[in-house]
CSV table of C-alpha atoms in Angstrom, one decimal:
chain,number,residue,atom,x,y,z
A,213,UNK,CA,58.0,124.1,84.1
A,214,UNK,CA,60.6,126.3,86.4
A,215,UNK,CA,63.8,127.4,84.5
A,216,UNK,CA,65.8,125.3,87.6
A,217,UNK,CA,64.0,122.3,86.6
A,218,UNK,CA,64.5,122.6,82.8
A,219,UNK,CA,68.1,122.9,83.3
A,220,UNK,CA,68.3,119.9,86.0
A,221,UNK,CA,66.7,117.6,82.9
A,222,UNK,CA,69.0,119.5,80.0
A,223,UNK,CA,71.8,118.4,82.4
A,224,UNK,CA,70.4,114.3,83.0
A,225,UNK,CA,69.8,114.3,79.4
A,226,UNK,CA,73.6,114.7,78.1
A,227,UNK,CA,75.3,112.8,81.2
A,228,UNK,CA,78.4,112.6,79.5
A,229,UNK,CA,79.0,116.1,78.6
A,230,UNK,CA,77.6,117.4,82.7
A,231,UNK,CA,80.0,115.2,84.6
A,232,UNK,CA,82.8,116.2,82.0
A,233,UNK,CA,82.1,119.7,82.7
A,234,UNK,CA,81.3,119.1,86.9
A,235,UNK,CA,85.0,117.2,86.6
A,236,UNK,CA,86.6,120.6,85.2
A,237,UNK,CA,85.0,122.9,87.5
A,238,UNK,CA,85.7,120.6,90.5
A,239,UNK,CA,90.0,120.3,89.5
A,240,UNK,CA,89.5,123.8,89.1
A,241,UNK,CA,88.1,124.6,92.0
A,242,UNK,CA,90.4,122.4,94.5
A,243,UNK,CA,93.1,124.8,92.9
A,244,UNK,CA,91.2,127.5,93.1
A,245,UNK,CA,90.3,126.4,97.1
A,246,UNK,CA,94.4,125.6,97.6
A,247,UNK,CA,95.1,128.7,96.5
A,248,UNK,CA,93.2,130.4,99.0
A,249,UNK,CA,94.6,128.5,101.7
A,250,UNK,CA,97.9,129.6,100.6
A,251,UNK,CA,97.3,133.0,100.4
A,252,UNK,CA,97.1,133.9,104.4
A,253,UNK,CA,97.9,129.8,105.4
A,254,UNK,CA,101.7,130.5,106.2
A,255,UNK,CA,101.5,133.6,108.4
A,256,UNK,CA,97.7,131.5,110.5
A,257,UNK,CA,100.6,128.9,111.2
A,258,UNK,CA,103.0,130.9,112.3
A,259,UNK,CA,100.6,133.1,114.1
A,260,UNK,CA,99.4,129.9,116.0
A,261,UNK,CA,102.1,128.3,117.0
A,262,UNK,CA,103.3,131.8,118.5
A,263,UNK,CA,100.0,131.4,120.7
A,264,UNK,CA,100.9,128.1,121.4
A,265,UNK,CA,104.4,129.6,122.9
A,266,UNK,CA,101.9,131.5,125.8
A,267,UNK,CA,104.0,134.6,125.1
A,268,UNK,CA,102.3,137.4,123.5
A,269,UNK,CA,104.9,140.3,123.6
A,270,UNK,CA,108.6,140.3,122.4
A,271,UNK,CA,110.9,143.0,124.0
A,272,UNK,CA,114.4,143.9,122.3
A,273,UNK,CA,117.1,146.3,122.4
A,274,UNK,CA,116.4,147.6,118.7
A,275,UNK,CA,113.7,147.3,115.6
A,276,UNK,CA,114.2,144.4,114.1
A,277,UNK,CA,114.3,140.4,114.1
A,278,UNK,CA,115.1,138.2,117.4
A,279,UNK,CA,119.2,137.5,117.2
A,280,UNK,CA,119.8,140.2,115.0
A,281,UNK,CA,119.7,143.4,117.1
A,282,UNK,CA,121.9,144.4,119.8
A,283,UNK,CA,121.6,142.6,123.2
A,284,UNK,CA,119.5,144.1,125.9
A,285,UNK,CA,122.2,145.4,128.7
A,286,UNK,CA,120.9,145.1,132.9
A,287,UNK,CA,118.2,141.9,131.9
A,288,UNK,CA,117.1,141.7,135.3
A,289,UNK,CA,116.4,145.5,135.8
A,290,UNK,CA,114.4,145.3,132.5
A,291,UNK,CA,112.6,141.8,133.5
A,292,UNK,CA,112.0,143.6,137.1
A,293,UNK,CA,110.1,146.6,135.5
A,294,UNK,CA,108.2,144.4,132.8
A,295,UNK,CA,107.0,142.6,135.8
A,296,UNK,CA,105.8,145.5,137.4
A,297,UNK,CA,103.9,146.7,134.2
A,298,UNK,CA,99.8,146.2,135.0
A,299,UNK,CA,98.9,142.7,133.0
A,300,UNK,CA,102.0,141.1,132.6
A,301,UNK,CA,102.0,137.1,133.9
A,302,UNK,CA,105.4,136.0,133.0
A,303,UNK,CA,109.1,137.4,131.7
A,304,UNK,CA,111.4,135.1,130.5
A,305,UNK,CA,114.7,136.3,129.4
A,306,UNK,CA,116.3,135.0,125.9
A,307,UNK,CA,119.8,134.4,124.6
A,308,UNK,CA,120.4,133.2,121.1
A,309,UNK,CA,123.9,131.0,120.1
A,310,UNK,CA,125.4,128.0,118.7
A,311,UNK,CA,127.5,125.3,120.2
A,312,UNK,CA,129.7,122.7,119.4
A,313,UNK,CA,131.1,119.1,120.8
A,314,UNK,CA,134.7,118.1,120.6
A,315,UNK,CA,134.0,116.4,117.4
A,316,UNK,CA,132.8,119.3,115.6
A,317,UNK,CA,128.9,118.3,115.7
A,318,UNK,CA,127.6,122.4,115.7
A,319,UNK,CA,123.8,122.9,117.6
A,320,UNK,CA,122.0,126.0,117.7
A,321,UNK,CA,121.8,126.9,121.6
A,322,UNK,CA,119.5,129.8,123.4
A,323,UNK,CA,119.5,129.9,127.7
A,324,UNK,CA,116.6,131.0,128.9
A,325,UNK,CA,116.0,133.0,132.4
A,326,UNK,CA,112.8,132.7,134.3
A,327,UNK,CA,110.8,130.0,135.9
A,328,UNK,CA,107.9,130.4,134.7
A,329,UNK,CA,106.7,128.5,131.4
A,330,UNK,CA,108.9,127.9,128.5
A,331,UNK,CA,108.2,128.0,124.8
A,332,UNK,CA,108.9,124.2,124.6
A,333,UNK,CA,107.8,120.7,125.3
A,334,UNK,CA,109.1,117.9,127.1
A,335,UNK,CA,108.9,114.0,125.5
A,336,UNK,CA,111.5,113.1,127.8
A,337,UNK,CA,113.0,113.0,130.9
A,338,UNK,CA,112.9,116.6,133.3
A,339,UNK,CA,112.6,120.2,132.6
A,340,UNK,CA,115.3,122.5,133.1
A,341,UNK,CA,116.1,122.8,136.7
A,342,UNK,CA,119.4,121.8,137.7
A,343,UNK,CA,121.5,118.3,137.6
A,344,UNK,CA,123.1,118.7,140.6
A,345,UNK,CA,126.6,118.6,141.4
A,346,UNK,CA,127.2,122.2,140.1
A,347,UNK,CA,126.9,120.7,135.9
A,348,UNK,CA,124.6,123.1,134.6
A,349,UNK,CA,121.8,121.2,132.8
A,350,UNK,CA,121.0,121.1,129.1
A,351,UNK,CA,117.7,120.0,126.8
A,352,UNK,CA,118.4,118.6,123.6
A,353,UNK,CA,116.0,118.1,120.9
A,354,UNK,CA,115.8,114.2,119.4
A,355,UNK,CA,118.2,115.1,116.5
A,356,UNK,CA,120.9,116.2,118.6
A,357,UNK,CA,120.6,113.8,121.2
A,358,UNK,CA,121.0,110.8,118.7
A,359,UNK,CA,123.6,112.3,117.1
A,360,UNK,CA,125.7,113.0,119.6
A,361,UNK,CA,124.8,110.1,121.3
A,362,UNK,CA,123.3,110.6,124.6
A,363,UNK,CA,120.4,109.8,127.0
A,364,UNK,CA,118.8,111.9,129.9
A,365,UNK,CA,121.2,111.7,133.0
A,366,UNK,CA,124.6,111.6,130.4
A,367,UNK,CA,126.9,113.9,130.7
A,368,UNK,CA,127.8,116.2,127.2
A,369,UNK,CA,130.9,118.4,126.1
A,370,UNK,CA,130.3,121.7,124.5
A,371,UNK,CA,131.6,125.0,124.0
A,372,UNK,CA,129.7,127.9,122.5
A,373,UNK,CA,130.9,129.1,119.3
A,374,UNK,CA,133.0,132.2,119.5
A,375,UNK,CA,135.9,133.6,117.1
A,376,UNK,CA,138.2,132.3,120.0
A,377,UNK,CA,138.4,128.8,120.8
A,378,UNK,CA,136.8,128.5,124.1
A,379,UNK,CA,137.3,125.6,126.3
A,380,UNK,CA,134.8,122.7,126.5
A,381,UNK,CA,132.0,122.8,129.6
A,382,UNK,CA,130.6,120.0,131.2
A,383,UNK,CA,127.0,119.7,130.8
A,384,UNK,CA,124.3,117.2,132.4
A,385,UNK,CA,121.2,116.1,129.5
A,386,UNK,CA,117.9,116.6,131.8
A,387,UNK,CA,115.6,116.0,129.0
A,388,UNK,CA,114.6,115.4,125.4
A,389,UNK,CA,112.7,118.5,123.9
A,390,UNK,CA,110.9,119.2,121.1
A,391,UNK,CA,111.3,122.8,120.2
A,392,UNK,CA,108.7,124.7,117.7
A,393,UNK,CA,110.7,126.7,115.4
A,394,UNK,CA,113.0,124.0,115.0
A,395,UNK,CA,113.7,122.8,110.7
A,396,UNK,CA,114.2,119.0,110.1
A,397,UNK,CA,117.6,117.7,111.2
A,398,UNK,CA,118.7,120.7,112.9
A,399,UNK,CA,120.1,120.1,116.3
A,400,UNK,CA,118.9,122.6,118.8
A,401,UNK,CA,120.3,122.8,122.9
A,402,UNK,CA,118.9,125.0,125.4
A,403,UNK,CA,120.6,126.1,128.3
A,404,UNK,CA,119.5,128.3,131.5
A,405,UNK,CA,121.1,131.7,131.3
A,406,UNK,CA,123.9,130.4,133.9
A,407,UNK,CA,124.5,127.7,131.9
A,408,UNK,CA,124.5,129.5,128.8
A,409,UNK,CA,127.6,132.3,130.2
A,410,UNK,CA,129.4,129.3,131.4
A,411,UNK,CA,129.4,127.9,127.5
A,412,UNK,CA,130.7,131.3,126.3
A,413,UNK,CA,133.2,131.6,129.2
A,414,UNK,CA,131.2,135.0,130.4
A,415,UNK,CA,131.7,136.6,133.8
A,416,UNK,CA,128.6,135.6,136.0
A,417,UNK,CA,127.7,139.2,136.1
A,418,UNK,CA,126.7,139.8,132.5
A,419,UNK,CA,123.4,140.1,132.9
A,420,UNK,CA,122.3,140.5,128.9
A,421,UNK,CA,119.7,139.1,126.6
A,422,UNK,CA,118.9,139.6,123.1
A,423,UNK,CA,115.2,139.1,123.6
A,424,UNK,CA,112.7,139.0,126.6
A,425,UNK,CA,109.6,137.0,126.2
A,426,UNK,CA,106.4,138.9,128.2
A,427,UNK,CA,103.4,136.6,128.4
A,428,UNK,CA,99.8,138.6,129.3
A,429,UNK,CA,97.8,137.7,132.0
A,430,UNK,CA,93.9,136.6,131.7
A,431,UNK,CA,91.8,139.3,130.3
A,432,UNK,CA,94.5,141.7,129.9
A,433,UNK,CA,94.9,143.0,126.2
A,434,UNK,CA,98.4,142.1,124.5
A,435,UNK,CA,98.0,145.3,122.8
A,436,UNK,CA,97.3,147.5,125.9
A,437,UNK,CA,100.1,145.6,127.5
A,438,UNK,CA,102.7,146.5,125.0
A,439,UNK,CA,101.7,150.3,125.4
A,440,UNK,CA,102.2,150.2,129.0
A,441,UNK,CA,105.0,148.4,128.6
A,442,UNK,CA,106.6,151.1,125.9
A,443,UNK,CA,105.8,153.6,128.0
A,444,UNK,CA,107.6,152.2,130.8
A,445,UNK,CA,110.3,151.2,128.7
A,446,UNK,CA,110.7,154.0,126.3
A,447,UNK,CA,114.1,152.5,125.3
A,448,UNK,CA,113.5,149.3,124.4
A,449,UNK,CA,111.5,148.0,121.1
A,450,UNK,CA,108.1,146.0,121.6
A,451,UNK,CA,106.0,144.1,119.7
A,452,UNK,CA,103.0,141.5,120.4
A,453,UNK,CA,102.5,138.7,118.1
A,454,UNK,CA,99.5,140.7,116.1
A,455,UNK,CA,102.2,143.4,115.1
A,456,UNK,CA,104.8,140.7,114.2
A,457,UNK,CA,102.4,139.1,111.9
A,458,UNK,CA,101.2,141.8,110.5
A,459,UNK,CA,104.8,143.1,109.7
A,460,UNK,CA,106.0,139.8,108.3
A,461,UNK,CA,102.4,139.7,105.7
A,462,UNK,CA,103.3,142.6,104.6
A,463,UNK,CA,107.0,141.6,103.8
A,464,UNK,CA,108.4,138.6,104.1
A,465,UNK,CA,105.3,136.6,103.8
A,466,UNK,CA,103.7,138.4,100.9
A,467,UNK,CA,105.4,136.3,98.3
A,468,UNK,CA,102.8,133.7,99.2
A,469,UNK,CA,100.0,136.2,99.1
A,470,UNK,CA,101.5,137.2,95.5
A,471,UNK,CA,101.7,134.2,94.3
A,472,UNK,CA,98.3,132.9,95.8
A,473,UNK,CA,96.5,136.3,94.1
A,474,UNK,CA,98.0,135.3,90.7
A,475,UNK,CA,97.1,131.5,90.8
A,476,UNK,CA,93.7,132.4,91.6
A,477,UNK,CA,93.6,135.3,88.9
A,478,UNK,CA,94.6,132.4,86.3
A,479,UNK,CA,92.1,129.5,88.0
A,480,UNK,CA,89.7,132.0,87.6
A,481,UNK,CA,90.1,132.1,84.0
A,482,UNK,CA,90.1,128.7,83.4
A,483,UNK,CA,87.2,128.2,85.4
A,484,UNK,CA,85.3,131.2,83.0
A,485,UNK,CA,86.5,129.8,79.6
A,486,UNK,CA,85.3,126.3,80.8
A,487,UNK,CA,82.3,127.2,81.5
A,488,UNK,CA,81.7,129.6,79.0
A,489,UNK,CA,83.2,126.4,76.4
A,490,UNK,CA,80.5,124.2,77.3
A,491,UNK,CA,77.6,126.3,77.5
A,492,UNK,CA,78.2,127.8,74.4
A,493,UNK,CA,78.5,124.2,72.6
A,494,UNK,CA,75.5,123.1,74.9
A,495,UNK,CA,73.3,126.1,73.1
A,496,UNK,CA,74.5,125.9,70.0
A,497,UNK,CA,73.4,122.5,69.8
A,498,UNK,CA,70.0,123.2,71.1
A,499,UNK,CA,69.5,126.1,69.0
A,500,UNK,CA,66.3,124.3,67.6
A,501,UNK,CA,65.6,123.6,71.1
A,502,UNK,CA,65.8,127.0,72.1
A,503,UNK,CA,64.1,128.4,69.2
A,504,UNK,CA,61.2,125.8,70.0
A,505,UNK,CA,60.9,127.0,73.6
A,506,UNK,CA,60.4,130.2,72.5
A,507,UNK,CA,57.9,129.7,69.8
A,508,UNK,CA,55.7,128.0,72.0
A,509,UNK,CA,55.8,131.1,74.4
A,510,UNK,CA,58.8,130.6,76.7
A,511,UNK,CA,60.2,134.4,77.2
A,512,UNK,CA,63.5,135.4,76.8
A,513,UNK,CA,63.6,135.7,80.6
A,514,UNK,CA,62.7,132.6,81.1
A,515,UNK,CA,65.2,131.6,78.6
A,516,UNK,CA,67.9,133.5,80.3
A,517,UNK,CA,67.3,132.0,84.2
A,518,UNK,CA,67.2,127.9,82.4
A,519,UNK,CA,70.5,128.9,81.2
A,520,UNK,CA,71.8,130.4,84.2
A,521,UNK,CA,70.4,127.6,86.5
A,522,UNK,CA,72.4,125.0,84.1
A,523,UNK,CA,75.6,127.3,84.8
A,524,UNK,CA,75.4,127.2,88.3
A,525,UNK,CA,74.2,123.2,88.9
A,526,UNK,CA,77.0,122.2,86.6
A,527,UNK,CA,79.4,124.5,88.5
A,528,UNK,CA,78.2,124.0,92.2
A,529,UNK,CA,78.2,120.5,91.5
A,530,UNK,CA,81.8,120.6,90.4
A,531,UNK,CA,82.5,123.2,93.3
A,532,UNK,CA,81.1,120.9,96.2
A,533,UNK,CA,84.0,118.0,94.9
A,534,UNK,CA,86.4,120.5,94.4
A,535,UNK,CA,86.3,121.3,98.3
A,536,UNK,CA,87.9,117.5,99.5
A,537,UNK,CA,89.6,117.2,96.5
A,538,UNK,CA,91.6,120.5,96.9
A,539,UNK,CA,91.8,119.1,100.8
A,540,UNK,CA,93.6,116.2,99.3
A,541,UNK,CA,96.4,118.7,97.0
A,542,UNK,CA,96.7,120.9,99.8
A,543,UNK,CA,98.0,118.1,102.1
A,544,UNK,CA,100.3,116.9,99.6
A,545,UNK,CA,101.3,120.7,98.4
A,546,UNK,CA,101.9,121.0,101.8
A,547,UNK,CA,103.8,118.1,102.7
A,548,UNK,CA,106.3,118.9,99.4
A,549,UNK,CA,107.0,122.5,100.5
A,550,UNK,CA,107.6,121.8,103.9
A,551,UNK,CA,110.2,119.6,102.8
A,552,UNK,CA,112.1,122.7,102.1
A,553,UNK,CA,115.6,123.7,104.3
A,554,UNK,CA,114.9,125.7,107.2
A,555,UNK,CA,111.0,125.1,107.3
A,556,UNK,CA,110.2,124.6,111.0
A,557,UNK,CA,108.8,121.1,111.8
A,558,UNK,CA,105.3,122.5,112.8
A,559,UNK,CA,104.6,125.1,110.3
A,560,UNK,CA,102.2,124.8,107.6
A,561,UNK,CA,101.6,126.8,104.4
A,562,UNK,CA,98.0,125.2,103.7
A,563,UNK,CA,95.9,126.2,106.8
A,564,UNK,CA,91.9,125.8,106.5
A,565,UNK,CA,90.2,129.1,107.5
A,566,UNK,CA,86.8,130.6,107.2
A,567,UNK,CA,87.5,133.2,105.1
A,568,UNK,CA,89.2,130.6,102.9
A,569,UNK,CA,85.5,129.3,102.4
A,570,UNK,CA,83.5,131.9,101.9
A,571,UNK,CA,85.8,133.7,99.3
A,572,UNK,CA,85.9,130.3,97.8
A,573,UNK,CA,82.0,130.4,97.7
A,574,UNK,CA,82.0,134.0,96.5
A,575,UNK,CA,84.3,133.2,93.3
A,576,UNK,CA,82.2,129.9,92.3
A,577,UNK,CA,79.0,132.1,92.6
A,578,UNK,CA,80.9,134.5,90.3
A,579,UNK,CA,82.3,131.7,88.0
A,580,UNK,CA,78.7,130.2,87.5
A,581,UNK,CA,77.1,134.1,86.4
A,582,UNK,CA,79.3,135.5,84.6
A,583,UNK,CA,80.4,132.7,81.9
A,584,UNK,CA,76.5,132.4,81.0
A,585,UNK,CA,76.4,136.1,79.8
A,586,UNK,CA,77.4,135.1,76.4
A,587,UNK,CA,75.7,131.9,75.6
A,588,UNK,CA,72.4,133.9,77.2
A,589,UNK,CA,73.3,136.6,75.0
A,590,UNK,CA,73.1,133.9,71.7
A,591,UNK,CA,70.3,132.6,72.5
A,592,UNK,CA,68.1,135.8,73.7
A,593,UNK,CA,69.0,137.2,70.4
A,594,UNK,CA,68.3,133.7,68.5
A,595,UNK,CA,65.8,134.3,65.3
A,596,UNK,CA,63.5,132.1,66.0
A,597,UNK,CA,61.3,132.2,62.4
A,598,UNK,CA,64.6,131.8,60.7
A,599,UNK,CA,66.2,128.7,63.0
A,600,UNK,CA,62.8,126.8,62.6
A,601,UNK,CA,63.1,127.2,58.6
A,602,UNK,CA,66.8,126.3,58.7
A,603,UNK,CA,66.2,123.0,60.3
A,604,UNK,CA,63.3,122.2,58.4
A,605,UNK,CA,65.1,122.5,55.1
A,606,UNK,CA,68.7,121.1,56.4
């Protein structure tokens, strides 16, 4: 009989024991699994929903984060050049603020220049293009719109934050947005550049931005772009997406991949003790057994594959439930950290991946080996003479 086989009926004959075992490895596993997803899931959310934006290049005065570095002076001499670099599509200008309504109700507030695309989406009413009768227009997210109370086509009061009191601009609601980075509850406005000076009581001729969005055209390299575009622009600091990602892993991300490496060091050692646990028990319960097999001519080779084959059957069994189980924590892992302040709306910390899967696979395949070693180490050195005559006197 083939070792596999053996092992298959060693495994039907104690049901009790096997499915207690496949249980283990599989809640194992699904932590194990969770844990990968965690490790890179957080910065493959981020990374796709700054694809979904369509911009693949960020342009600032300084190095460092968007809003927190000096504004860019002469924005339309800047967005003129980046539109004359080879590959670029698109170049939308970016201001970053905060507003507020006579009643005190404060809303984060960017304008945006351009026509082109912008990094949000419509559910209601128009896009940014004008209400007519001179009231710049304004898109509010759904949280700011039912707080403050109004519809598309209703006129709102605000005034952008400043350390002087500013007087309150009129401002016609076009639409209802939703915006991607935007956290639960927040209340987010955005505002074409225009509209945006008029809220801070600027002269018409600042022409500034603290950020210019660069989106690449088809079959042009992002990262090819950017060096054209630094080149061009030897004064300004860019970065595509890639770079930004990167960065953040590295930094503010790598809590997560922290974190993630030392769950999965300690799942790992469950998974090797529980194994280990049970086919220890399971051998030295079949000693006899074993001492049997090998009196009738079974090899310690053969011995050591049966024992091996059990490892792995109990543990890939366990593994394959541990996949939609761990799907199942993940979602809820997920749902209970994204209920955290300032989480963005779409982001997700648990993000499926193929790496994810076959790391996954490469760990069980490790978990099945190497907690066999020992028990195959009993029982190749098992005495065979000596464990007959033992359970003949006992």
């Amino acid at each position: 009989m083939r070792p596999l086989g053996f092992a298959w009926r060693s495994l039907r004959r104690r049901p009790g024991r096997s499915m207690l075992g496949a249980l283990g490895v599989a809640l194992v596993g699904a932590l194990l699994f969770d844990m990968l997803l965690l490790s890179r899931g957080l910065v493959l959310s981020f990374g796709d929903l700054l694809d979904d934006l369509g911009y693949q290049i960020r342009v600032l005065a300084t190095e460092g984060l968007p809003g927190a570095t000096p504004p860019i002076r002469d924005v339309s001499g800047v967005a003129h050049a980046l539109a004359e670099v080879n590959g670029v599509d698109d170049v939308i200008p970016v201001r970053f603020g905060a507003a507020e309504d006579p009643d005190g109700l404060q809303l984060g507030m960017f304008g945006v220049g351009g026509s082109g695309r912008y990094p949000w989406r419509i559910v209601e009413g128009d896009e940014l293009a004008g209400a007519g009768d001179g009231i710049p227009a304004i898109l509010l997210n759904r949280v700011a719109a039912d707080r403050l109370g109004v519809l598309p086509g209703d006129p709102v009061r605000l005034r952008g934050r400043a350390p002087a009191a500013l007087p309150f601009t009129e401002f016609r609601v076009v639409g209802i947005a939703s915006f991607p980075f935007d956290p639960p509850e927040t209340m987010t406005a955005a505002v074409d550049l225009h509209g945006f000076r008029r809220a801070y009581r600027e002269a018409d001729r600042s022409d500034l931005a603290d950020m210019v969005m660069v989106s690449v055209a088809s079959g042009a390299g992002a990262q090819q772009v950017a060096s054209d575009i630094r080149a061009a622009l030897p004064d300004l600091y860019c970065f595509t997406n890639a770079e930004f990602l990167d960065r953040f892993s590295r930094t503010d991300f790598s809590y997560f991949r922290y974190v993630s490496f030392a769950l999965t060091a300690m799942t790992l050692i469950f998974a090797f003790l529980l194994v280990t646990t049970l086919l220890t028990v399971s051998v030295n319960q079949r000693l006899v057994e074993v001492a049997t097999l090998r009196a009738l001519g079974f090899d310690r080779r053969w011995i050591t594959q049966e024992l091996v084959a059990e490892s792995a059957l109990m543990v890939l069994a366990g593994a394959a439930a541990g996949l939609p189980l761990g799907a199942l924590f993940a979602g809820w892992l997920d749902g209970i950290l994204r209920s955290m302040p300032l989480i963005p709306n779409e982001v997700h910390f648990f993000v499926f991946h193929a790496g994810a899967l076959w790391r996954y696979g490469a760990l069980i395949l490790v978990a099945a080996v190497v907690p066999s070693i020992y028990p195959v180490v009993l029982a190749s050195r098992l005495p065979i003479a000596a464990t007959l005559r033992r359970e003949v006197v006992s």
